[in-house]
Short mmCIF file of C-alpha atoms and ligand atoms in Angstrom, two decimals:
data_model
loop_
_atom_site.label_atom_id
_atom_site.label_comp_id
_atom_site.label_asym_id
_atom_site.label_seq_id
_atom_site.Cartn_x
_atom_site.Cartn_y
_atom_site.Cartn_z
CA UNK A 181 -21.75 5.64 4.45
CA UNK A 182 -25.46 4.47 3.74
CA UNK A 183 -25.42 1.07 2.85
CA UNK A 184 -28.19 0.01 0.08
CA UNK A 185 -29.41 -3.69 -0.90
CA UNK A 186 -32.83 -2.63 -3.40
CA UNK A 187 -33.37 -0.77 -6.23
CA UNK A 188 -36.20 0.68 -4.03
CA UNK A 189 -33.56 1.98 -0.91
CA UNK A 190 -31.56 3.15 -4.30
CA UNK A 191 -33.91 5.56 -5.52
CA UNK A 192 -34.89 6.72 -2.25
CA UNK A 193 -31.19 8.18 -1.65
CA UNK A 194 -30.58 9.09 -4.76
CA UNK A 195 -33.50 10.56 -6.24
CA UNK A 196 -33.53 14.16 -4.08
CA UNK A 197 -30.09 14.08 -4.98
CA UNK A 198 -30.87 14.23 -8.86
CA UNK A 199 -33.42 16.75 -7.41
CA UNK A 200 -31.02 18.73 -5.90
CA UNK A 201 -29.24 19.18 -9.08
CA UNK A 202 -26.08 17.08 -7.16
CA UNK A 203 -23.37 15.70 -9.38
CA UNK A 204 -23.56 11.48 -8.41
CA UNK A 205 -20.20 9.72 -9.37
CA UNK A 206 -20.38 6.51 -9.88
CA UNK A 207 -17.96 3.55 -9.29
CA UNK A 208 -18.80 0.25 -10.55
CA UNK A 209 -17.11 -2.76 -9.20
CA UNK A 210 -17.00 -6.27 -8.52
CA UNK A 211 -15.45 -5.57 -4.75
CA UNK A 212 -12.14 -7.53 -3.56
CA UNK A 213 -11.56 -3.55 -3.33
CA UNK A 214 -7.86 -2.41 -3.79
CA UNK A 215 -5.43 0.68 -4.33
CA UNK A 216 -6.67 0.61 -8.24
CA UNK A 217 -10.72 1.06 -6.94
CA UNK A 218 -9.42 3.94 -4.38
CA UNK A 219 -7.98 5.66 -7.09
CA UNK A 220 -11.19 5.68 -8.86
CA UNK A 221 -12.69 6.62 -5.81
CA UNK A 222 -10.74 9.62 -5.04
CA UNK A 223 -11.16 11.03 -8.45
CA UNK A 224 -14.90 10.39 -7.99
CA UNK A 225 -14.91 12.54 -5.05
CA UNK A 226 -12.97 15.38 -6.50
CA UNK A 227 -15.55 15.74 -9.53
CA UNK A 228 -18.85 15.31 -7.70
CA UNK A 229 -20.64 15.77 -4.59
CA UNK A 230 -21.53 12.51 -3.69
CA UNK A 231 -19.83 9.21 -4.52
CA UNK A 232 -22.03 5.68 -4.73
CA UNK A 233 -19.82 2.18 -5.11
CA UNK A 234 -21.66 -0.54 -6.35
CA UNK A 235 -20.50 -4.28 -5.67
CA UNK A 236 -22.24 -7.27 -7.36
CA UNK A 237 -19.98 -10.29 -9.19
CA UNK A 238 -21.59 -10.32 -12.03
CA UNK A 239 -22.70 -13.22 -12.67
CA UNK A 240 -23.30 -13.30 -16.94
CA UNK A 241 -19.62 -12.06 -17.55
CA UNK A 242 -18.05 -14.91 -16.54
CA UNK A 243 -17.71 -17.43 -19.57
CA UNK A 244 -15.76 -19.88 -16.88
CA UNK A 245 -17.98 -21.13 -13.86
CA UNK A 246 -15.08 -22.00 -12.03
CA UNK A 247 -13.68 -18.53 -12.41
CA UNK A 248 -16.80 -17.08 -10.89
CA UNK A 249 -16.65 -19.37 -8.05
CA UNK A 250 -13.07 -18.41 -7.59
CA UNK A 251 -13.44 -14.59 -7.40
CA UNK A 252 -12.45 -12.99 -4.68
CA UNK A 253 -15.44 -11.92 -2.21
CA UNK A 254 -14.28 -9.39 0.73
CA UNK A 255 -17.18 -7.70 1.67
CA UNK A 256 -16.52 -6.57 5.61
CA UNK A 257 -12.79 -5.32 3.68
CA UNK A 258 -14.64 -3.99 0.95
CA UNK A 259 -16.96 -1.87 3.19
CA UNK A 260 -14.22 -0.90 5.48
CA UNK A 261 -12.22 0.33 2.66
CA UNK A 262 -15.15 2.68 1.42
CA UNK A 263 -15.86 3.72 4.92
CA UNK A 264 -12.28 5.07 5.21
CA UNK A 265 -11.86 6.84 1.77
CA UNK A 266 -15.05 8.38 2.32
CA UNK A 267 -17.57 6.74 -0.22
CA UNK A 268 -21.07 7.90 0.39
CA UNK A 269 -22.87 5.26 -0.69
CA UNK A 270 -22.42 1.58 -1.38
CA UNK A 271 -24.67 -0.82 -3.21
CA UNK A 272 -24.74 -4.19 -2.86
CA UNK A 273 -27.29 -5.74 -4.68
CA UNK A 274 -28.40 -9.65 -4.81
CA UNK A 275 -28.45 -11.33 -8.52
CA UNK A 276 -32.37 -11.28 -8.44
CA UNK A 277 -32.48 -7.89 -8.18
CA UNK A 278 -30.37 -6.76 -11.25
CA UNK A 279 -31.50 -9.79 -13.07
CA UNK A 280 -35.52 -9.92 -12.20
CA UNK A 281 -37.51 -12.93 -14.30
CA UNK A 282 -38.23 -11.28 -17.57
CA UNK A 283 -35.10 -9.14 -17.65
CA UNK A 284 -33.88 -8.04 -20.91
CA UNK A 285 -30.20 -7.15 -21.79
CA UNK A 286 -30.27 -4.03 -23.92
CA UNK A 287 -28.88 -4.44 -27.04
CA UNK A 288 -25.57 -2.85 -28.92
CA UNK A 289 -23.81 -3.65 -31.56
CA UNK A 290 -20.34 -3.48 -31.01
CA UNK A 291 -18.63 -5.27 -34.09
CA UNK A 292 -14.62 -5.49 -33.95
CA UNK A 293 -14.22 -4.10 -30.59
CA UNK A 294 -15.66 -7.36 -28.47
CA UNK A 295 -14.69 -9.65 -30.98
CA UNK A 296 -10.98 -9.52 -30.43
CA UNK A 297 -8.40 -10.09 -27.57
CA UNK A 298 -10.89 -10.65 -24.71
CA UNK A 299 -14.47 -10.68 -26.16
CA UNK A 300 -12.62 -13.73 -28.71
CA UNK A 301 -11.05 -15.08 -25.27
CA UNK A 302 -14.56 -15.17 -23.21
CA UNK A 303 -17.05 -15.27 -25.75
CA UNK A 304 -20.11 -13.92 -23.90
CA UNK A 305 -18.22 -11.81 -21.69
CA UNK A 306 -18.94 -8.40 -22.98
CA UNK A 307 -22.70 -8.94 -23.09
CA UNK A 308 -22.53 -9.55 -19.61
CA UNK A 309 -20.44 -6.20 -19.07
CA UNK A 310 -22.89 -4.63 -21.62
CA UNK A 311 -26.57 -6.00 -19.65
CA UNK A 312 -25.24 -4.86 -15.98
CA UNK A 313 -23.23 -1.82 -16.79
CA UNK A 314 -25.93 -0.71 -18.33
CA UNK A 315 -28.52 -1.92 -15.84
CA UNK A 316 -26.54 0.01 -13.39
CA UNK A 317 -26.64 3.31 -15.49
CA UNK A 318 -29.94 3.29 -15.73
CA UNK A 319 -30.78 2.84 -12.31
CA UNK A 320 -28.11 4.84 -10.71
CA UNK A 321 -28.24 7.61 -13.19
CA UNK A 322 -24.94 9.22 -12.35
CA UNK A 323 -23.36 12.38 -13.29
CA UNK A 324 -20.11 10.91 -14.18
CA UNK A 325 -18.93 6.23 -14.44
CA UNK A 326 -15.19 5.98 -13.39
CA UNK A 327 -13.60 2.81 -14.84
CA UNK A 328 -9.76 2.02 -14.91
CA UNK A 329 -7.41 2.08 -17.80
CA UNK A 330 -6.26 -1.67 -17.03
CA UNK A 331 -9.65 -2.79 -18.50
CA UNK A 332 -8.61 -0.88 -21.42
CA UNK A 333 -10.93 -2.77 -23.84
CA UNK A 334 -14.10 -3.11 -21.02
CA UNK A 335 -13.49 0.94 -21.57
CA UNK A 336 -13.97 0.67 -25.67
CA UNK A 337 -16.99 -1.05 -24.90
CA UNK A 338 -18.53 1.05 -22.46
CA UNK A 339 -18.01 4.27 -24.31
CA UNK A 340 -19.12 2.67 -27.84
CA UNK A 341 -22.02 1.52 -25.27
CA UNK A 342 -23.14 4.78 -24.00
CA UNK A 343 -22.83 6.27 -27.29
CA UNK A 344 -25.31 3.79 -29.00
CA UNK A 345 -28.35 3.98 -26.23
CA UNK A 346 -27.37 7.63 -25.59
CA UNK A 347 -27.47 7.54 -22.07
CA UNK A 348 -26.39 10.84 -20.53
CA UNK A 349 -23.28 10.87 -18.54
CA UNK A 350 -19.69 11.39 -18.77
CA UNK A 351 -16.92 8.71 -19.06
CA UNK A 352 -13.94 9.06 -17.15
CA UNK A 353 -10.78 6.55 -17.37
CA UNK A 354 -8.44 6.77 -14.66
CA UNK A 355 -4.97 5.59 -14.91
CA UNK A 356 -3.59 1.74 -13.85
CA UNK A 357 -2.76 1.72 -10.26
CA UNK A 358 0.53 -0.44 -9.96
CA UNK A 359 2.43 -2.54 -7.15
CA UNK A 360 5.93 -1.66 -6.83
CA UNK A 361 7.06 -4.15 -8.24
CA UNK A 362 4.97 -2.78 -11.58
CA UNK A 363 2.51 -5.51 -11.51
CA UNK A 364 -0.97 -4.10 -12.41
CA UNK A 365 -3.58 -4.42 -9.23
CA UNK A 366 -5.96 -6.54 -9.42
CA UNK A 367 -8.94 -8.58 -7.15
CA UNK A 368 -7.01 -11.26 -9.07
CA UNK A 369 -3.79 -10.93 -7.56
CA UNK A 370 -5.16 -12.25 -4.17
CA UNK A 371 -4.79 -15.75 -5.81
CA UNK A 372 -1.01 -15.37 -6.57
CA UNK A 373 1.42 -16.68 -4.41
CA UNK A 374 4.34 -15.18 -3.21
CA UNK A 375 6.20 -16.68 -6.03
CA UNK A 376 3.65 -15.93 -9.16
CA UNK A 377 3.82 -12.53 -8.16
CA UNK A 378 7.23 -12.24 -8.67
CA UNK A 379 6.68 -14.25 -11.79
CA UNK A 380 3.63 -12.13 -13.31
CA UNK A 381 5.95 -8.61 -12.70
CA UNK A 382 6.90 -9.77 -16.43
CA UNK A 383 3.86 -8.95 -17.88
CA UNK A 384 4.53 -5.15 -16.94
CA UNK A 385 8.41 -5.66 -18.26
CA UNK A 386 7.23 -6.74 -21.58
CA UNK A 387 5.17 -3.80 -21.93
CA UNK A 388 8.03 -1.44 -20.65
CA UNK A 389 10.49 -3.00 -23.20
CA UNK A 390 7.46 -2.70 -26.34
CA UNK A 391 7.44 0.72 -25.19
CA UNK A 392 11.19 1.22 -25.50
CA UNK A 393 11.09 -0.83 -28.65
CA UNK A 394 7.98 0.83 -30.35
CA UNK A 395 10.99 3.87 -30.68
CA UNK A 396 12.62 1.99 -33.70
CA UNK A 397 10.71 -0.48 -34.45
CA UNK A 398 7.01 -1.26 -36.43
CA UNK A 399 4.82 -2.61 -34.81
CA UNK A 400 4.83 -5.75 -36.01
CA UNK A 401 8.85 -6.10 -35.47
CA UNK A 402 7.98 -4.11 -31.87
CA UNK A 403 5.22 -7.20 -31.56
CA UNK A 404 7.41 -9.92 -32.23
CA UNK A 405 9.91 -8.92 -30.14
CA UNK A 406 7.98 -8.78 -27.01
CA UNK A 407 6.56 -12.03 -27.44
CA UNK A 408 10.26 -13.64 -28.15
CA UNK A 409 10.99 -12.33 -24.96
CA UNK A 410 7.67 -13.06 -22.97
CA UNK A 411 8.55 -16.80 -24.07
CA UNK A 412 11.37 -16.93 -21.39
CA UNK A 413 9.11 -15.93 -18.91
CA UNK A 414 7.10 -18.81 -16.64
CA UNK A 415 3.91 -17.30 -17.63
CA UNK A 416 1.49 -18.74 -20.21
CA UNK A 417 0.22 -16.30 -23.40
CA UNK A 418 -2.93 -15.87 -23.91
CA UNK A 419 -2.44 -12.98 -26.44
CA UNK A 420 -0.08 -9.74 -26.99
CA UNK A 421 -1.69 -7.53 -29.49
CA UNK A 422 -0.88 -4.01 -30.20
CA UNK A 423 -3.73 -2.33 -31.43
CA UNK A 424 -5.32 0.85 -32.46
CA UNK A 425 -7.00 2.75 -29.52
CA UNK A 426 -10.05 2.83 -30.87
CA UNK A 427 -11.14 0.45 -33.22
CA UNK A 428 -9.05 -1.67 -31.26
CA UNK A 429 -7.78 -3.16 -34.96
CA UNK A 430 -4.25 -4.54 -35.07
CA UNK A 431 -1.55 -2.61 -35.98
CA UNK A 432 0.67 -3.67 -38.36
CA UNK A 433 3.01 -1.43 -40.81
CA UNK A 434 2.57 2.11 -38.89
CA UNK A 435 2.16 3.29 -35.26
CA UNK A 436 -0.70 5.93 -34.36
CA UNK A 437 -0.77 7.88 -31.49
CA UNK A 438 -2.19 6.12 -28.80
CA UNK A 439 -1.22 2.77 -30.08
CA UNK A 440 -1.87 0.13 -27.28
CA UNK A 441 -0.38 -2.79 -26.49
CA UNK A 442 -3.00 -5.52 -24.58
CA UNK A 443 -1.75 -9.01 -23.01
CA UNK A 444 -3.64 -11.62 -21.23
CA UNK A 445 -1.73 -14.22 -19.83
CA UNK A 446 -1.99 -17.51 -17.07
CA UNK A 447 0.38 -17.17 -13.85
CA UNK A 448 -0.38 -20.59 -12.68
CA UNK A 449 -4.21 -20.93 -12.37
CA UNK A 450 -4.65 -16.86 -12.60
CA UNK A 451 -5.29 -15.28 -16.00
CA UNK A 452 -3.86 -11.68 -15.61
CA UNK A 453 -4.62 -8.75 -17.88
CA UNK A 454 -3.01 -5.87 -18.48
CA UNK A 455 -1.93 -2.74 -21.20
CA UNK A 456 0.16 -0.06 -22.16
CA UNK A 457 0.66 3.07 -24.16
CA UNK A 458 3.12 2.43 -26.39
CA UNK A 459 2.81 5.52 -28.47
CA UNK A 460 1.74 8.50 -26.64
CA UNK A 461 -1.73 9.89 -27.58
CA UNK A 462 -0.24 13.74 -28.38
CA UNK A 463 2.59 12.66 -31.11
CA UNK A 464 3.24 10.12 -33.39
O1 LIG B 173 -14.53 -4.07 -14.16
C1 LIG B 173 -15.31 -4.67 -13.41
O2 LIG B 173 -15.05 -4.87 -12.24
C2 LIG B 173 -16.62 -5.19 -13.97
O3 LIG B 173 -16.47 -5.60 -15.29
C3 LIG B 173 -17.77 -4.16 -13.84
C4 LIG B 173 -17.51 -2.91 -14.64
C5 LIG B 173 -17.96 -3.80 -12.38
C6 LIG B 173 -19.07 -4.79 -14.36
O4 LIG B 173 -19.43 -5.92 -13.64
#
């Protein structure tokens, strides 16, 4: 696995590459690599010839300083990890290099979809997904972005993202990668303790039982039930909407297929997101 810190050793790899006519996938992350990343990985390597993982904390999507501070940084793991599942590339650059003096963010307008559930949570937050994801496309070019279905509305964005500056490539969403227990992974996790992660396994039960509910129920009724019985739970609601996956627009009277259900919530100091299907995309 090459290792690359500048734009410049960037290019160099990957340019005969492009020549080459070689399908790149790309993987962007923030490292604190788990089974979730791998997945992404893997499917990475089944659709294209070479694989390139970036990791940079991103510095302008963090509306909470302290949060930034706090996230996890594993880089000898991280780069282990890669080495192992057979990454090709991984790069690593520093915050003046994807934000030079004079950088601008390229603009989108994306309305509704980062103005509710986390874009009203961390105002600011998808701009900074927005200016680096798009940073990154531009400079790595790749075939084909993999991204995972917990960062269901990060996903809206990107896609709505691509569409409006029309940069080529292709999309792909790979399913949430889950601990036995049913907790969603996450870098996050790694701040849990023993006993929040036995407490945060609720967020997955809620969505199970909105799932089960959505079967009778609207989904409003489906909505209130799950948050009567996240109220037991030791974990602190941020939000619980079931919305539209799409627009992302609340759903209130009538279900559509692919009707989502999103939750962000505290376990102790550690604000966990996660989501479900609650109607299946093919029926309604
Ligand atoms: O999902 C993440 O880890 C980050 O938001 C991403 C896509 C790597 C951009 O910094």
């Amino acid at each position: 696995m090459v290792k690359l810190h500048s734009i410049k050793e960037l290019e160099d790899q990957l340019q005969p590459l492009r020549e080459k006519g070689y399908k790149v996938g790309f993987v962007p992350t923030m490292g604190a690599l788990h089974e979730g990343h791998i997945s992404l990985i893997k499917q990475a390597k089944l659709e294209c010839d070479h694989v390139i993982v970036s990791i940079f904390v991103n510095p302008t999507q963090f509306n909470n300083p302290k949060d930034l501070e706090q996230y996890p940084r594993t880089e000898s793991e991280d780069i282990a990890l890669l080495r192992q599942n057979g990454c090709d590339f991984v790069f690593l650059p520093s915050v003046s290099e994807m934000y030079p003096e004079g950088h601008k963010a390229e603009k989108v307008d994306l309305d509704h979809i980062e103005n509710t559930m986390e874009g009203k949570h961390r105002p600011g937050h998808f701009d900074g997904v927005v200016n680096i994801v798009s940073r990154f496309f531009r400079l790595v070019q790749p075939t084909k972005a993999y991204f995972g279905r917990k960062d269901f509305q990060q996903v809206a964005v990107v896609v709505e993202m691509v569409k409006q500056l029309k940069i080529p490539l292709e999309i792909v969403v790979v399913e949430t990668m889950r601990n036995p227990s049913g907790l969603a992974m996450s870098s996050r996790n790694l701040r849990l303790s023993e006993q929040e992660l036995e407490q945060a396994v609720v967020i997955s039960q809620v969505l199970h039982k909105g799932q089960a509910w959505a079967k009778t129920y609207s989904p409003a009724n489906t909505l209130g039930k799950m948050k009567r019985y996240f109220e037991d739970s030791a974990l602190k609601l941020e939000y619980l909407q079931i919305v539209h996956p799409e627009t992302l627009n609340d759903l209130n009277q009538y279900w559509v297929p692919g009707a989502t259900a999103c939750i962000a919530a505290f376990c102790g100091e550690v604000r966990l997101i996660d989501n479900m299907e609650l109607v299946p995309l093919e029926e309604n």
